[in-house]
GROMACS .gro file of N, CA and C in nm:
model
  228
    1MET      N    1   0.078  -0.126  -0.001
    1MET     CA    2   0.003  -0.005   0.000
    1MET      C    3   0.078   0.125   0.005
    2LYS      N    4   0.199   0.124   0.064
    2LYS     CA    5   0.289   0.233   0.071
    2LYS      C    6   0.334   0.271  -0.063
    3ILE      N    7   0.373   0.176  -0.153
    3ILE     CA    8   0.413   0.194  -0.282
    3ILE      C    9   0.308   0.268  -0.364
    4LEU      N   10   0.191   0.225  -0.353
    4LEU     CA   11   0.068   0.287  -0.423
    4LEU      C   12   0.044   0.426  -0.376
    5ASP      N   13   0.058   0.442  -0.250
    5ASP     CA   14   0.044   0.587  -0.192
    5ASP      C   15   0.152   0.676  -0.249
    6SER      N   16   0.278   0.631  -0.248
    6SER     CA   17   0.398   0.704  -0.293
    6SER      C   18   0.385   0.733  -0.451
    7THR      N   19   0.336   0.641  -0.531
    7THR     CA   20   0.325   0.654  -0.662
    7THR      C   21   0.215   0.758  -0.700
    8ALA      N   22   0.101   0.740  -0.623
    8ALA     CA   23  -0.015   0.843  -0.635
    8ALA      C   24   0.040   0.980  -0.607
    9LEU      N   25   0.110   1.007  -0.487
    9LEU     CA   26   0.160   1.135  -0.455
    9LEU      C   27   0.258   1.191  -0.549
   10ILE      N   28   0.337   1.105  -0.624
   10ILE     CA   29   0.439   1.152  -0.720
   10ILE      C   30   0.367   1.189  -0.831
   11LEU      N   31   0.263   1.113  -0.878
   11LEU     CA   32   0.184   1.172  -0.994
   11LEU      C   33   0.104   1.298  -0.980
   12LEU      N   34   0.062   1.308  -0.860
   12LEU     CA   35  -0.014   1.438  -0.819
   12LEU      C   36   0.080   1.557  -0.823
   13VAL      N   37   0.195   1.533  -0.783
   13VAL     CA   38   0.300   1.643  -0.792
   13VAL      C   39   0.316   1.675  -0.928
   14VAL      N   40   0.354   1.575  -1.012
   14VAL     CA   41   0.379   1.598  -1.151
   14VAL      C   42   0.270   1.672  -1.219
   15GLY      N   43   0.143   1.633  -1.191
   15GLY     CA   44   0.024   1.694  -1.247
   15GLY      C   45   0.019   1.836  -1.193
   16GLY      N   46   0.038   1.861  -1.072
   16GLY     CA   47   0.024   1.997  -1.010
   16GLY      C   48   0.134   2.091  -1.070
   17LEU      N   49   0.257   2.044  -1.087
   17LEU     CA   50   0.358   2.118  -1.147
   17LEU      C   51   0.327   2.153  -1.304
   18ASN      N   52   0.271   2.047  -1.370
   18ASN     CA   53   0.235   2.069  -1.510
   18ASN      C   54   0.119   2.184  -1.507
   19TRP      N   55   0.019   2.175  -1.424
   19TRP     CA   56  -0.080   2.277  -1.424
   19TRP      C   57  -0.024   2.412  -1.389
   20LEU      N   58   0.075   2.417  -1.296
   20LEU     CA   59   0.148   2.545  -1.271
   20LEU      C   60   0.207   2.608  -1.391
   21LEU      N   61   0.278   2.524  -1.465
   21LEU     CA   62   0.342   2.576  -1.596
   21LEU      C   63   0.226   2.613  -1.695
   22VAL      N   64   0.123   2.537  -1.701
   22VAL     CA   65   0.023   2.576  -1.792
   22VAL      C   66  -0.050   2.713  -1.761
   23GLY      N   67  -0.065   2.732  -1.627
   23GLY     CA   68  -0.129   2.859  -1.573
   23GLY      C   69  -0.040   2.977  -1.588
   24LEU      N   70   0.091   2.956  -1.563
   24LEU     CA   71   0.182   3.069  -1.566
   24LEU      C   72   0.235   3.103  -1.691
   25PHE      N   73   0.263   2.999  -1.781
   25PHE     CA   74   0.335   3.021  -1.905
   25PHE      C   75   0.274   2.954  -2.031
   26GLU      N   76   0.150   2.903  -2.008
   26GLU     CA   77   0.078   2.829  -2.113
   26GLU      C   78   0.174   2.726  -2.176
   27PHE      N   79   0.241   2.657  -2.103
   27PHE     CA   80   0.341   2.551  -2.141
   27PHE      C   81   0.302   2.424  -2.075
   28ASP      N   82   0.256   2.318  -2.168
   28ASP     CA   83   0.221   2.194  -2.111
   28ASP      C   84   0.335   2.101  -2.122
   29LEU      N   85   0.407   2.071  -2.011
   29LEU     CA   86   0.531   1.992  -2.012
   29LEU      C   87   0.502   1.844  -2.056
   30VAL      N   88   0.392   1.792  -2.005
   30VAL     CA   89   0.353   1.655  -2.043
   30VAL      C   90   0.342   1.637  -2.192
   31ALA      N   91   0.256   1.734  -2.253
   31ALA     CA   92   0.239   1.737  -2.395
   31ALA      C   93   0.369   1.747  -2.471
   32THR      N   94   0.456   1.835  -2.425
   32THR     CA   95   0.589   1.860  -2.485
   32THR      C   96   0.673   1.728  -2.483
   33ILE      N   97   0.674   1.659  -2.367
   33ILE     CA   98   0.762   1.538  -2.357
   33ILE      C   99   0.701   1.426  -2.440
   34PHE      N  100   0.566   1.410  -2.436
   34PHE     CA  101   0.511   1.296  -2.500
   34PHE      C  102   0.453   1.316  -2.645
   35GLY      N  103   0.480   1.435  -2.700
   35GLY     CA  104   0.441   1.452  -2.846
   35GLY      C  105   0.316   1.518  -2.861
   36GLY      N  106   0.257   1.606  -2.778
   36GLY     CA  107   0.132   1.669  -2.799
   36GLY      C  108   0.021   1.607  -2.714
   37GLN      N  109  -0.080   1.697  -2.690
   37GLN     CA  110  -0.190   1.657  -2.599
   37GLN      C  111  -0.263   1.542  -2.650
   38ASP      N  112  -0.266   1.520  -2.778
   38ASP     CA  113  -0.343   1.408  -2.841
   38ASP      C  114  -0.266   1.278  -2.855
   39SER      N  115  -0.150   1.280  -2.811
   39SER     CA  116  -0.064   1.158  -2.828
   39SER      C  117  -0.115   1.055  -2.715
   40ILE      N  118  -0.105   0.928  -2.744
   40ILE     CA  119  -0.156   0.826  -2.652
   40ILE      C  120  -0.076   0.830  -2.526
   41LEU      N  121   0.048   0.860  -2.520
   41LEU     CA  122   0.133   0.858  -2.396
   41LEU      C  123   0.103   0.984  -2.315
   42ALA      N  124   0.071   1.091  -2.368
   42ALA     CA  125   0.024   1.206  -2.281
   42ALA      C  126  -0.114   1.176  -2.223
   43LYS      N  127  -0.201   1.118  -2.300
   43LYS     CA  128  -0.336   1.079  -2.250
   43LYS      C  129  -0.323   0.995  -2.141
   44ILE      N  130  -0.237   0.899  -2.143
   44ILE     CA  131  -0.218   0.796  -2.041
   44ILE      C  132  -0.158   0.871  -1.911
   45VAL      N  133  -0.076   0.961  -1.925
   45VAL     CA  134  -0.021   1.034  -1.804
   45VAL      C  135  -0.130   1.127  -1.756
   46TYR      N  136  -0.218   1.184  -1.838
   46TYR     CA  137  -0.325   1.265  -1.778
   46TYR      C  138  -0.417   1.182  -1.699
   47VAL      N  139  -0.454   1.051  -1.755
   47VAL     CA  140  -0.543   0.971  -1.694
   47VAL      C  141  -0.488   0.918  -1.558
   48LEU      N  142  -0.358   0.890  -1.554
   48LEU     CA  143  -0.293   0.844  -1.430
   48LEU      C  144  -0.296   0.951  -1.337
   49VAL      N  145  -0.260   1.069  -1.365
   49VAL     CA  146  -0.264   1.173  -1.266
   49VAL      C  147  -0.412   1.200  -1.216
   50GLY      N  148  -0.518   1.191  -1.298
   50GLY     CA  149  -0.653   1.206  -1.245
   50GLY      C  150  -0.700   1.090  -1.158
   51LEU      N  151  -0.649   0.971  -1.195
   51LEU     CA  152  -0.682   0.856  -1.102
   51LEU      C  153  -0.617   0.871  -0.970
   52SER      N  154  -0.486   0.916  -0.970
   52SER     CA  155  -0.407   0.942  -0.851
   52SER      C  156  -0.483   1.052  -0.764
   53ALA      N  157  -0.538   1.151  -0.827
   53ALA     CA  158  -0.619   1.247  -0.754
   53ALA      C  159  -0.736   1.191  -0.672
   54LEU      N  160  -0.811   1.099  -0.750
   54LEU     CA  161  -0.924   1.027  -0.693
   54LEU      C  162  -0.876   0.934  -0.578
   55TYR      N  163  -0.760   0.869  -0.598
   55TYR     CA  164  -0.717   0.778  -0.497
   55TYR      C  165  -0.677   0.855  -0.370
   56CYS      N  166  -0.610   0.975  -0.386
   56CYS     CA  167  -0.566   1.049  -0.280
   56CYS      C  168  -0.666   1.115  -0.199
   57LEU      N  169  -0.786   1.118  -0.245
   57LEU     CA  170  -0.909   1.172  -0.172
   57LEU      C  171  -0.913   1.094  -0.031
   58LYS      N  172  -0.873   0.978  -0.028
   58LYS     CA  173  -0.878   0.902   0.100
   58LYS      C  174  -0.796   0.973   0.200
   59LEU      N  175  -0.701   1.057   0.173
   59LEU     CA  176  -0.617   1.118   0.261
   59LEU      C  177  -0.683   1.220   0.348
   60PHE      N  178  -0.792   1.273   0.309
   60PHE     CA  179  -0.873   1.363   0.382
   60PHE      C  180  -0.923   1.296   0.509
   61GLY      N  181  -0.948   1.171   0.503
   61GLY     CA  182  -0.985   1.100   0.627
   61GLY      C  183  -0.875   1.096   0.722
   62TYR      N  184  -0.753   1.122   0.692
   62TYR     CA  185  -0.631   1.103   0.794
   62TYR      C  186  -0.627   1.245   0.874
   63ILE      N  187  -0.671   1.347   0.804
   63ILE     CA  188  -0.646   1.483   0.864
   63ILE      C  189  -0.690   1.496   1.011
   64GLY      N  190  -0.813   1.443   1.039
   64GLY     CA  191  -0.860   1.458   1.168
   64GLY      C  192  -0.815   1.348   1.267
   65ASN      N  193  -0.753   1.244   1.219
   65ASN     CA  194  -0.715   1.128   1.292
   65ASN      C  195  -0.570   1.111   1.321
   66ARG      N  196  -0.500   1.215   1.290
   66ARG     CA  197  -0.353   1.214   1.318
   66ARG      C  198  -0.324   1.198   1.470
   67PRO      N  199  -0.231   1.112   1.503
   67PRO     CA  200  -0.204   1.112   1.650
   67PRO      C  201  -0.138   1.247   1.697
   68HIS      N  202  -0.181   1.277   1.808
   68HIS     CA  203  -0.129   1.411   1.872
   68HIS      C  204   0.009   1.387   1.929
   69VAL      N  205   0.093   1.485   1.881
   69VAL     CA  206   0.241   1.476   1.939
   69VAL      C  207   0.263   1.573   2.048
   70ASN      N  208   0.308   1.527   2.159
   70ASN     CA  209   0.322   1.607   2.277
   70ASN      C  210   0.462   1.665   2.259
   71ASN      N  211   0.469   1.797   2.254
   71ASN     CA  212   0.598   1.869   2.236
   71ASN      C  213   0.648   1.928   2.367
   72THR      N  214   0.592   1.881   2.487
   72THR     CA  215   0.643   1.950   2.607
   72THR      C  216   0.778   1.877   2.654
   73LYS      N  217   0.856   1.960   2.721
   73LYS     CA  218   0.986   1.910   2.754
   73LYS      C  219   0.975   1.843   2.893
   74ARG      N  220   1.055   1.738   2.915
   74ARG     CA  221   1.060   1.651   3.040
   74ARG      C  222   1.157   1.705   3.112
   75ASP      N  223   1.135   1.705   3.244
   75ASP     CA  224   1.235   1.745   3.351
   75ASP      C  225   1.340   1.613   3.363
   76LEU      N  226   1.469   1.642   3.352
   76LEU     CA  227   1.558   1.537   3.364
   76LEU      C  228   1.624   1.538   3.503
   0.00000   0.00000   0.00000
């Protein structure tokens, strides 16, 4: 499960950075690398990024359930 979580997170970062480039510079890095938006490889990357986003929706459930860390100093 950790591998799937890591892969999904990496794909989300790639997708987020690609959207940043599109928004700021109208430059689609995925399309540039894989031969245009209509190429099959670019479409596969877009689909994988979207599926990763759906998969990572489960992380919202962890936000309220994180263990509380006690940062108080102990007397020695």
